[in-house]
Amino acid sequence: MSEPTQPETLDRVLDAALSRAGDEPVQFDVAAGRSALAAALKSRAEVAEPIAVGAEHRPRRRVRWLAAAAAVAVLTGGGLAASTVDLTGVGSNSVSAAEELIKAADLASRVVDRPLAPGQFRYVRSRYEGITVELGSKKATYSEIVQEQWIPADRRDEWLFRNQNVSTKWLEGHEGDGRADSGSAFKDGQEFRGKCGNYSYYAEGQPDRCTNGTFYNPTPEFVAALPKDPAALLAKLKEAGQAGDSGALLQAGEALNSGQYPAEVRATIFRALALLPGLVVTDKKANLDGKEGVALGMKYFDDFTEIIIDPENGDYIGRRATVAEDQPDDKGGLEKGTVRSSSAVTTKIVDAQGAR
């Protein structure tokens, strides 16, 4: 399937983002997200125009739909301007991408998952880094956030979510005035508890996560009902992603980023993605949170959206977005190959809530 055009897909992506905005931990300011959604609806016609706030005029922040908390203005993931990827050969290696995924699927299918015993927890650590740019200028910030979740053996019991704001700084060469602001919705060290992961900061009326299974909230019933045939699973990913092939890749990234899928299902997801004709190897030595793997990506608007897998054991490492073409100054002026956003995921089984 050909690359989606922005006029054809933006509204559908926005609808999907709104429908799930409360399903997962939100990394950044919810109020800013609402403003960003309104700005996005005008962005095609008014990309460089400021928003009036009383007597002041402030530039809008760029909107991206890469993270689970899609309705936010600040990106999660990425790197400094010096963190770049050589995209010279991209576009000629779709066969290599399929081979890497099939190899990872074969390795993952051999993994025997350790079951969660009563009283144990699945520990999911997510490290987000990202570049935020202001529309209409070259000002940009770089942020790093670590979030942790403890998911009990019985999902209906109490979950624990903890946030750490590691750092925020002006991106080198893109400095603005004053102190850089991450826009984080949470304070450093803030935590939340809730049965089924229904945390108190979720908007009123959000679906119950005990019963509402999705790719990014994989209840046991949802996982059990997933197709075991890769082609059928790819069709389901496309339906959920609402943006063709690239939407399916984004949806698969959100699913894998949850850290909650058994190895057998991860293997089927890899085999499903291997059927995408436009998927290419974008980086053979992608490094996220100290773990190195192969990045497999597809063009999605201005970026390559990518998943990263370990070719040695078939593990899923994380995902990222890399700038596909040099960006104009009014879109931040980021160079081709700049890692705009990334998230690395680590999962373990622990014996106590709060244990690492």
mmCIF file of C-alpha atoms in Angstrom:
data_model
loop_
_atom_site.group_PDB
_atom_site.id
_atom_site.type_symbol
_atom_site.label_atom_id
_atom_site.label_comp_id
_atom_site.label_asym_id
_atom_site.label_seq_id
_atom_site.Cartn_x
_atom_site.Cartn_y
_atom_site.Cartn_z
ATOM 1 C CA MET A 1 0.000 0.000 0.000
ATOM 2 C CA SER A 2 1.287 3.447 -0.877
ATOM 3 C CA GLU A 3 2.321 5.969 1.756
ATOM 4 C CA PRO A 4 -0.704 7.739 3.304
ATOM 5 C CA THR A 5 -1.189 11.403 2.550
ATOM 6 C CA GLN A 6 -1.784 13.788 5.427
ATOM 7 C CA PRO A 7 -5.208 15.060 4.250
ATOM 8 C CA GLU A 8 -6.455 11.479 3.920
ATOM 9 C CA THR A 9 -5.251 10.177 7.275
ATOM 10 C CA LEU A 10 -4.994 13.025 9.797
ATOM 11 C CA ASP A 11 -8.665 13.037 10.772
ATOM 12 C CA ARG A 12 -8.697 9.269 11.196
ATOM 13 C CA VAL A 13 -5.542 9.367 13.298
ATOM 14 C CA LEU A 14 -7.055 12.101 15.465
ATOM 15 C CA ASP A 15 -10.228 10.041 15.937
ATOM 16 C CA ALA A 16 -8.163 7.027 16.977
ATOM 17 C CA ALA A 17 -6.096 9.151 19.353
ATOM 18 C CA LEU A 18 -9.163 10.617 21.020
ATOM 19 C CA SER A 19 -10.762 7.208 21.438
ATOM 20 C CA ARG A 20 -7.807 5.903 23.439
ATOM 21 C CA ALA A 21 -6.313 8.998 25.051
ATOM 22 C CA GLY A 22 -7.074 7.702 28.545
ATOM 23 C CA ASP A 23 -6.077 4.079 28.069
ATOM 24 C CA GLU A 24 -2.424 4.333 29.122
ATOM 25 C CA PRO A 25 -0.107 6.360 31.327
ATOM 26 C CA VAL A 26 0.107 9.871 29.902
ATOM 27 C CA GLN A 27 3.639 11.178 29.742
ATOM 28 C CA PHE A 28 2.838 14.855 29.330
ATOM 29 C CA ASP A 29 0.431 17.697 29.941
ATOM 30 C CA VAL A 30 -3.185 16.729 29.193
ATOM 31 C CA ALA A 31 -4.372 20.340 28.901
ATOM 32 C CA ALA A 32 -1.607 20.983 26.407
ATOM 33 C CA GLY A 33 -2.781 17.909 24.548
ATOM 34 C CA ARG A 34 -6.289 19.286 24.181
ATOM 35 C CA SER A 35 -4.867 22.528 22.831
ATOM 36 C CA ALA A 36 -2.620 20.545 20.509
ATOM 37 C CA LEU A 37 -5.592 18.646 19.102
ATOM 38 C CA ALA A 38 -7.362 21.885 18.304
ATOM 39 C CA ALA A 39 -4.187 23.245 16.740
ATOM 40 C CA ALA A 40 -3.761 20.109 14.642
ATOM 41 C CA LEU A 41 -7.134 20.592 13.000
ATOM 42 C CA LYS A 42 -5.925 23.951 11.697
ATOM 43 C CA SER A 43 -2.279 23.070 11.087
ATOM 44 C CA ARG A 44 -2.524 22.297 7.385
ATOM 45 C CA ALA A 45 -3.831 25.765 6.607
ATOM 46 C CA GLU A 46 -2.143 27.732 9.387
ATOM 47 C CA VAL A 47 1.150 25.961 10.056
ATOM 48 C CA ALA A 48 3.122 29.084 10.970
ATOM 49 C CA GLU A 49 0.418 31.192 12.603
ATOM 50 C CA PRO A 50 0.497 31.705 16.389
ATOM 51 C CA ILE A 51 -2.332 31.110 18.831
ATOM 52 C CA ALA A 52 -3.686 34.150 20.626
ATOM 53 C CA VAL A 53 -3.781 33.805 24.414
ATOM 54 C CA GLY A 54 -5.336 36.977 25.790
ATOM 55 C CA ALA A 55 -3.095 39.790 24.615
ATOM 56 C CA GLU A 56 -0.148 37.439 23.995
ATOM 57 C CA HIS A 57 0.831 35.335 21.019
ATOM 58 C CA ARG A 58 2.575 32.029 21.544
ATOM 59 C CA PRO A 59 3.708 29.543 18.903
ATOM 60 C CA ARG A 60 1.998 26.199 18.800
ATOM 61 C CA ARG A 61 3.981 23.090 19.581
ATOM 62 C CA ARG A 62 4.148 20.435 16.939
ATOM 63 C CA VAL A 63 1.742 17.519 17.193
ATOM 64 C CA ARG A 64 2.846 13.921 16.646
ATOM 65 C CA TRP A 65 0.903 10.682 17.006
ATOM 66 C CA LEU A 66 3.672 8.306 18.025
ATOM 67 C CA ALA A 67 3.103 7.502 21.677
ATOM 68 C CA ALA A 68 0.350 5.667 23.500
ATOM 69 C CA ALA A 69 -0.764 8.993 24.948
ATOM 70 C CA ALA A 70 -1.432 10.272 21.456
ATOM 71 C CA ALA A 71 -3.237 13.496 22.352
ATOM 72 C CA VAL A 72 -0.221 15.365 23.657
ATOM 73 C CA ALA A 73 1.973 18.093 22.225
ATOM 74 C CA VAL A 74 5.305 16.848 23.553
ATOM 75 C CA LEU A 75 7.075 13.899 21.986
ATOM 76 C CA THR A 76 8.338 10.875 23.886
ATOM 77 C CA GLY A 77 11.517 9.240 22.680
ATOM 78 C CA GLY A 78 14.404 10.413 20.495
ATOM 79 C CA GLY A 79 17.812 11.966 21.000
ATOM 80 C CA LEU A 80 19.947 15.062 20.697
ATOM 81 C CA ALA A 81 20.720 16.623 17.346
ATOM 82 C CA ALA A 82 24.004 14.689 17.311
ATOM 83 C CA SER A 83 22.041 11.423 17.439
ATOM 84 C CA THR A 84 21.533 10.656 13.777
ATOM 85 C CA VAL A 85 20.943 7.650 11.553
ATOM 86 C CA ASP A 86 22.343 7.076 8.073
ATOM 87 C CA LEU A 87 19.254 6.755 5.879
ATOM 88 C CA THR A 88 21.186 6.684 2.590
ATOM 89 C CA GLY A 89 20.247 3.134 1.667
ATOM 90 C CA VAL A 90 16.660 3.203 2.864
ATOM 91 C CA GLY A 91 14.136 2.032 0.298
ATOM 92 C CA SER A 92 16.036 -0.845 -1.288
ATOM 93 C CA ASN A 93 15.944 -3.512 1.393
ATOM 94 C CA SER A 94 12.368 -4.591 2.096
ATOM 95 C CA VAL A 95 13.414 -8.233 1.634
ATOM 96 C CA SER A 96 16.031 -7.765 4.366
ATOM 97 C CA ALA A 97 13.367 -6.363 6.695
ATOM 98 C CA ALA A 98 11.148 -9.405 6.193
ATOM 99 C CA GLU A 99 14.118 -11.711 6.774
ATOM 100 C CA GLU A 100 14.987 -9.963 10.044
ATOM 101 C CA LEU A 101 11.391 -10.214 11.270
ATOM 102 C CA ILE A 102 11.018 -13.878 10.359
ATOM 103 C CA LYS A 103 14.307 -14.646 12.109
ATOM 104 C CA ALA A 104 13.112 -12.752 15.206
ATOM 105 C CA ALA A 105 9.777 -14.578 15.063
ATOM 106 C CA ASP A 106 11.520 -17.961 14.925
ATOM 107 C CA LEU A 107 13.668 -17.048 17.925
ATOM 108 C CA ALA A 108 10.730 -15.631 19.916
ATOM 109 C CA SER A 109 8.595 -18.712 19.236
ATOM 110 C CA ARG A 110 11.184 -20.854 21.045
ATOM 111 C CA VAL A 111 10.948 -18.807 24.237
ATOM 112 C CA VAL A 112 9.142 -20.450 27.145
ATOM 113 C CA ASP A 113 7.453 -17.690 29.134
ATOM 114 C CA ARG A 114 7.731 -17.850 32.893
ATOM 115 C CA PRO A 115 4.181 -17.639 34.263
ATOM 116 C CA LEU A 116 3.236 -15.103 36.899
ATOM 117 C CA ALA A 117 2.559 -16.831 40.193
ATOM 118 C CA PRO A 118 -0.009 -15.469 42.677
ATOM 119 C CA GLY A 119 1.513 -12.515 44.496
ATOM 120 C CA GLN A 120 4.038 -11.791 41.738
ATOM 121 C CA PHE A 121 4.103 -8.776 39.409
ATOM 122 C CA ARG A 122 5.105 -8.056 35.851
ATOM 123 C CA TYR A 123 7.499 -5.105 36.050
ATOM 124 C CA VAL A 124 7.524 -2.905 32.921
ATOM 125 C CA ARG A 125 10.094 -0.119 32.704
ATOM 126 C CA SER A 126 9.795 2.379 29.841
ATOM 127 C CA ARG A 127 12.467 4.977 29.114
ATOM 128 C CA TYR A 128 11.268 7.802 26.885
ATOM 129 C CA GLU A 129 13.427 10.421 25.207
ATOM 130 C CA GLY A 130 12.240 13.064 22.810
ATOM 131 C CA ILE A 131 12.604 16.293 20.916
ATOM 132 C CA THR A 132 9.829 18.884 21.076
ATOM 133 C CA VAL A 133 9.803 21.637 18.459
ATOM 134 C CA GLU A 134 7.722 24.817 18.348
ATOM 135 C CA LEU A 135 5.800 25.427 15.172
ATOM 136 C CA GLY A 136 7.029 28.434 13.285
ATOM 137 C CA SER A 137 10.513 28.420 14.834
ATOM 138 C CA LYS A 138 13.696 26.380 15.349
ATOM 139 C CA LYS A 139 13.303 26.303 19.129
ATOM 140 C CA ALA A 140 13.352 22.763 20.471
ATOM 141 C CA THR A 141 13.800 20.926 23.763
ATOM 142 C CA TYR A 142 15.029 17.448 24.604
ATOM 143 C CA SER A 143 13.449 15.481 27.471
ATOM 144 C CA GLU A 144 14.016 12.149 29.160
ATOM 145 C CA ILE A 145 11.403 10.408 31.308
ATOM 146 C CA VAL A 146 11.349 6.958 32.931
ATOM 147 C CA GLN A 147 8.032 5.326 33.796
ATOM 148 C CA GLU A 148 7.483 2.054 35.644
ATOM 149 C CA GLN A 149 4.466 -0.176 36.103
ATOM 150 C CA TRP A 150 3.887 -3.170 38.349
ATOM 151 C CA ILE A 151 1.104 -5.374 36.960
ATOM 152 C CA PRO A 152 -0.188 -8.105 39.298
ATOM 153 C CA ALA A 153 -0.715 -11.728 38.305
ATOM 154 C CA ASP A 154 -4.437 -11.063 38.626
ATOM 155 C CA ARG A 155 -4.972 -7.931 36.521
ATOM 156 C CA ARG A 156 -8.064 -7.114 38.578
ATOM 157 C CA ASP A 157 -5.856 -6.410 41.584
ATOM 158 C CA GLU A 158 -4.045 -3.129 42.239
ATOM 159 C CA TRP A 159 -1.447 -1.851 39.740
ATOM 160 C CA LEU A 160 1.295 0.652 40.568
ATOM 161 C CA PHE A 161 2.532 3.358 38.154
ATOM 162 C CA ARG A 162 5.536 5.566 38.964
ATOM 163 C CA ASN A 163 6.991 8.503 37.012
ATOM 164 C CA GLN A 164 10.509 9.968 36.982
ATOM 165 C CA ASN A 165 11.310 13.196 35.134
ATOM 166 C CA VAL A 166 14.995 12.611 34.449
ATOM 167 C CA SER A 167 15.958 15.747 32.535
ATOM 168 C CA THR A 168 14.856 18.486 30.144
ATOM 169 C CA LYS A 169 17.202 20.798 28.259
ATOM 170 C CA TRP A 170 17.291 22.979 25.195
ATOM 171 C CA LEU A 171 18.313 21.016 22.117
ATOM 172 C CA GLU A 172 21.802 22.044 21.024
ATOM 173 C CA GLY A 173 21.568 24.594 18.226
ATOM 174 C CA HIS A 174 17.846 25.119 18.880
ATOM 175 C CA GLU A 175 17.945 27.059 22.155
ATOM 176 C CA GLY A 176 15.163 29.368 23.290
ATOM 177 C CA ASP A 177 14.838 31.833 26.156
ATOM 178 C CA GLY A 178 14.696 30.917 29.822
ATOM 179 C CA ARG A 179 14.412 27.465 31.287
ATOM 180 C CA ALA A 180 13.419 24.537 29.078
ATOM 181 C CA ASP A 181 10.026 23.075 30.001
ATOM 182 C CA SER A 182 9.210 19.395 29.514
ATOM 183 C CA GLY A 183 5.475 19.935 29.916
ATOM 184 C CA SER A 184 5.282 16.751 31.959
ATOM 185 C CA ALA A 185 1.872 15.973 33.410
ATOM 186 C CA PHE A 186 3.478 14.346 36.451
ATOM 187 C CA LYS A 187 5.879 15.449 39.135
ATOM 188 C CA ASP A 188 9.171 13.659 39.576
ATOM 189 C CA GLY A 189 8.533 10.585 41.734
ATOM 190 C CA GLN A 190 4.745 10.851 41.479
ATOM 191 C CA GLU A 191 2.880 7.554 41.574
ATOM 192 C CA PHE A 192 -0.640 6.225 41.079
ATOM 193 C CA ARG A 193 -2.435 3.044 42.068
ATOM 194 C CA GLY A 194 -5.562 1.485 40.631
ATOM 195 C CA LYS A 195 -7.177 -1.877 40.021
ATOM 196 C CA CYS A 196 -6.722 -3.027 36.415
ATOM 197 C CA GLY A 197 -4.554 0.051 35.905
ATOM 198 C CA ASN A 198 -7.563 2.365 36.132
ATOM 199 C CA TYR A 199 -5.518 5.250 37.522
ATOM 200 C CA SER A 200 -7.118 8.333 39.037
ATOM 201 C CA TYR A 201 -5.792 10.741 36.403
ATOM 202 C CA TYR A 202 -7.825 9.096 33.637
ATOM 203 C CA ALA A 203 -10.639 11.202 32.254
ATOM 204 C CA GLU A 204 -14.113 10.426 33.546
ATOM 205 C CA GLY A 205 -15.995 7.987 31.366
ATOM 206 C CA GLN A 206 -12.957 6.132 30.010
ATOM 207 C CA PRO A 207 -13.519 2.397 29.326
ATOM 208 C CA ASP A 208 -12.779 -0.018 32.155
ATOM 209 C CA ARG A 209 -9.378 -1.551 31.492
ATOM 210 C CA CYS A 210 -10.492 -4.781 33.158
ATOM 211 C CA THR A 211 -12.877 -5.473 30.312
ATOM 212 C CA ASN A 212 -11.891 -3.192 27.409
ATOM 213 C CA GLY A 213 -9.138 -5.106 25.626
ATOM 214 C CA THR A 214 -7.072 -3.368 22.931
ATOM 215 C CA PHE A 215 -3.637 -3.792 21.385
ATOM 216 C CA TYR A 216 -2.251 -1.355 23.974
ATOM 217 C CA ASN A 217 -4.343 -2.782 26.833
ATOM 218 C CA PRO A 218 -4.056 -6.533 26.198
ATOM 219 C CA THR A 219 -6.497 -8.222 28.535
ATOM 220 C CA PRO A 220 -6.199 -12.039 28.624
ATOM 221 C CA GLU A 221 -9.450 -12.298 26.668
ATOM 222 C CA PHE A 222 -8.176 -9.908 23.974
ATOM 223 C CA VAL A 223 -4.874 -11.769 23.606
ATOM 224 C CA ALA A 224 -6.605 -15.168 23.421
ATOM 225 C CA ALA A 225 -8.874 -13.934 20.616
ATOM 226 C CA LEU A 226 -6.061 -12.574 18.407
ATOM 227 C CA PRO A 227 -5.650 -14.389 15.077
ATOM 228 C CA LYS A 228 -2.791 -16.879 14.934
ATOM 229 C CA ASP A 229 -2.521 -16.437 11.174
ATOM 230 C CA PRO A 230 -0.075 -13.570 10.369
ATOM 231 C CA ALA A 231 -2.129 -12.219 7.464
ATOM 232 C CA ALA A 232 -5.283 -12.116 9.584
ATOM 233 C CA LEU A 233 -3.409 -10.432 12.428
ATOM 234 C CA LEU A 234 -2.000 -7.833 9.997
ATOM 235 C CA ALA A 235 -5.548 -7.059 8.846
ATOM 236 C CA LYS A 236 -6.564 -6.525 12.475
ATOM 237 C CA LEU A 237 -3.552 -4.235 13.068
ATOM 238 C CA LYS A 238 -4.493 -2.190 9.994
ATOM 239 C CA GLU A 239 -8.089 -1.914 11.171
ATOM 240 C CA ALA A 240 -6.959 -0.671 14.585
ATOM 241 C CA GLY A 241 -4.264 1.630 13.173
ATOM 242 C CA GLN A 242 -6.603 3.343 10.676
ATOM 243 C CA ALA A 243 -3.715 4.493 8.450
ATOM 244 C CA GLY A 244 -2.893 1.572 6.168
ATOM 245 C CA ASP A 245 0.476 -0.163 6.372
ATOM 246 C CA SER A 246 2.163 2.532 8.446
ATOM 247 C CA GLY A 247 -0.804 2.558 10.840
ATOM 248 C CA ALA A 248 -0.394 -1.197 11.305
ATOM 249 C CA LEU A 249 3.282 -0.696 12.191
ATOM 250 C CA LEU A 250 2.383 2.046 14.677
ATOM 251 C CA GLN A 251 -0.265 -0.182 16.258
ATOM 252 C CA ALA A 252 2.188 -3.082 16.522
ATOM 253 C CA GLY A 253 4.686 -0.762 18.204
ATOM 254 C CA GLU A 254 2.093 0.312 20.761
ATOM 255 C CA ALA A 255 1.215 -3.324 21.435
ATOM 256 C CA LEU A 256 4.827 -4.409 21.890
ATOM 257 C CA ASN A 257 5.595 -1.335 23.990
ATOM 258 C CA SER A 258 3.076 -2.509 26.577
ATOM 259 C CA GLY A 259 5.503 -5.281 27.567
ATOM 260 C CA GLN A 260 2.567 -7.609 28.216
ATOM 261 C CA TYR A 261 2.453 -10.002 25.246
ATOM 262 C CA PRO A 262 3.654 -13.611 25.512
ATOM 263 C CA ALA A 263 6.502 -14.654 23.228
ATOM 264 C CA GLU A 264 4.221 -16.711 20.986
ATOM 265 C CA VAL A 265 2.055 -13.657 20.199
ATOM 266 C CA ARG A 266 5.106 -11.441 19.694
ATOM 267 C CA ALA A 267 6.311 -13.976 17.131
ATOM 268 C CA THR A 268 3.015 -13.748 15.240
ATOM 269 C CA ILE A 269 3.175 -9.940 15.297
ATOM 270 C CA PHE A 270 6.674 -10.106 13.771
ATOM 271 C CA ARG A 271 5.456 -12.473 11.050
ATOM 272 C CA ALA A 272 2.509 -10.187 10.339
ATOM 273 C CA LEU A 273 4.799 -7.165 9.935
ATOM 274 C CA ALA A 274 7.034 -9.187 7.608
ATOM 275 C CA LEU A 275 4.134 -9.062 5.125
ATOM 276 C CA LEU A 276 4.358 -5.246 4.837
ATOM 277 C CA PRO A 277 5.889 -4.537 1.398
ATOM 278 C CA GLY A 278 7.181 -1.061 2.302
ATOM 279 C CA LEU A 279 8.994 -1.992 5.509
ATOM 280 C CA VAL A 280 12.773 -1.485 5.288
ATOM 281 C CA VAL A 281 15.857 -1.795 7.488
ATOM 282 C CA THR A 282 16.683 1.758 8.598
ATOM 283 C CA ASP A 283 19.527 1.030 11.018
ATOM 284 C CA LYS A 284 21.448 -2.180 11.708
ATOM 285 C CA LYS A 285 22.935 -0.915 14.983
ATOM 286 C CA ALA A 286 20.138 1.027 16.663
ATOM 287 C CA ASN A 287 20.854 1.601 20.348
ATOM 288 C CA LEU A 288 18.072 2.191 22.861
ATOM 289 C CA ASP A 289 18.800 2.357 26.584
ATOM 290 C CA GLY A 290 22.068 0.484 26.122
ATOM 291 C CA LYS A 291 20.536 -2.333 24.062
ATOM 292 C CA GLU A 292 21.461 -2.692 20.387
ATOM 293 C CA GLY A 293 19.253 -4.063 17.638
ATOM 294 C CA VAL A 294 17.982 -3.760 14.081
ATOM 295 C CA ALA A 295 15.560 -0.916 13.306
ATOM 296 C CA LEU A 296 12.774 -1.667 10.823
ATOM 297 C CA GLY A 297 10.810 1.300 9.578
ATOM 298 C CA MET A 298 8.311 2.818 7.214
ATOM 299 C CA LYS A 299 7.728 6.394 6.085
ATOM 300 C CA TYR A 300 4.935 8.108 8.016
ATOM 301 C CA PHE A 301 4.509 11.788 7.096
ATOM 302 C CA ASP A 302 7.864 13.493 7.876
ATOM 303 C CA ASP A 303 9.435 10.554 9.726
ATOM 304 C CA PHE A 304 10.312 6.914 9.577
ATOM 305 C CA THR A 305 8.375 5.142 12.319
ATOM 306 C CA GLU A 306 10.432 2.186 13.486
ATOM 307 C CA ILE A 307 10.461 -0.840 15.747
ATOM 308 C CA ILE A 308 13.766 -2.224 17.028
ATOM 309 C CA ILE A 309 14.411 -5.910 17.640
ATOM 310 C CA ASP A 310 17.407 -7.860 18.935
ATOM 311 C CA PRO A 311 18.595 -10.143 16.094
ATOM 312 C CA GLU A 312 20.371 -12.433 18.571
ATOM 313 C CA ASN A 313 17.332 -13.512 20.581
ATOM 314 C CA GLY A 314 14.234 -12.039 18.914
ATOM 315 C CA ASP A 315 13.483 -9.675 21.810
ATOM 316 C CA TYR A 316 11.586 -6.459 21.197
ATOM 317 C CA ILE A 317 13.736 -3.524 22.361
ATOM 318 C CA GLY A 318 11.562 -0.494 21.616
ATOM 319 C CA ARG A 319 10.519 1.954 18.934
ATOM 320 C CA ARG A 320 11.502 5.334 17.617
ATOM 321 C CA ALA A 321 10.836 7.955 14.952
ATOM 322 C CA THR A 322 13.625 9.247 12.715
ATOM 323 C CA VAL A 323 13.381 12.356 10.532
ATOM 324 C CA ALA A 324 13.057 11.135 6.926
ATOM 325 C CA GLU A 325 13.847 14.426 5.143
ATOM 326 C CA ASP A 326 15.503 17.694 6.153
ATOM 327 C CA GLN A 327 12.874 19.843 7.868
ATOM 328 C CA PRO A 328 12.339 23.563 7.161
ATOM 329 C CA ASP A 329 13.021 26.095 9.920
ATOM 330 C CA ASP A 330 9.307 26.605 10.613
ATOM 331 C CA LYS A 331 9.118 22.881 11.501
ATOM 332 C CA GLY A 332 12.153 22.966 13.774
ATOM 333 C CA GLY A 333 14.908 22.655 11.170
ATOM 334 C CA LEU A 334 15.778 19.060 12.180
ATOM 335 C CA GLU A 335 18.105 17.289 9.770
ATOM 336 C CA LYS A 336 17.405 14.028 7.969
ATOM 337 C CA GLY A 337 18.378 11.102 10.163
ATOM 338 C CA THR A 338 17.804 12.926 13.466
ATOM 339 C CA VAL A 339 16.238 10.600 16.022
ATOM 340 C CA ARG A 340 13.144 12.556 16.958
ATOM 341 C CA SER A 341 11.612 10.132 19.444
ATOM 342 C CA SER A 342 12.263 6.763 21.053
ATOM 343 C CA SER A 343 11.023 4.504 23.821
ATOM 344 C CA ALA A 344 12.847 1.482 25.217
ATOM 345 C CA VAL A 345 10.985 -1.222 27.132
ATOM 346 C CA THR A 346 12.275 -3.726 29.705
ATOM 347 C CA THR A 347 10.100 -6.354 31.414
ATOM 348 C CA LYS A 348 10.816 -8.627 34.358
ATOM 349 C CA ILE A 349 8.905 -10.730 36.888
ATOM 350 C CA VAL A 350 9.306 -9.541 40.489
ATOM 351 C CA ASP A 351 8.029 -10.831 43.813
ATOM 352 C CA ALA A 352 6.725 -7.576 45.256
ATOM 353 C CA GLN A 353 4.993 -4.409 44.120
ATOM 354 C CA GLY A 354 7.624 -1.685 43.818
ATOM 355 C CA ALA A 355 10.518 -4.148 43.456
ATOM 356 C CA ARG A 356 12.832 -3.729 40.484
#
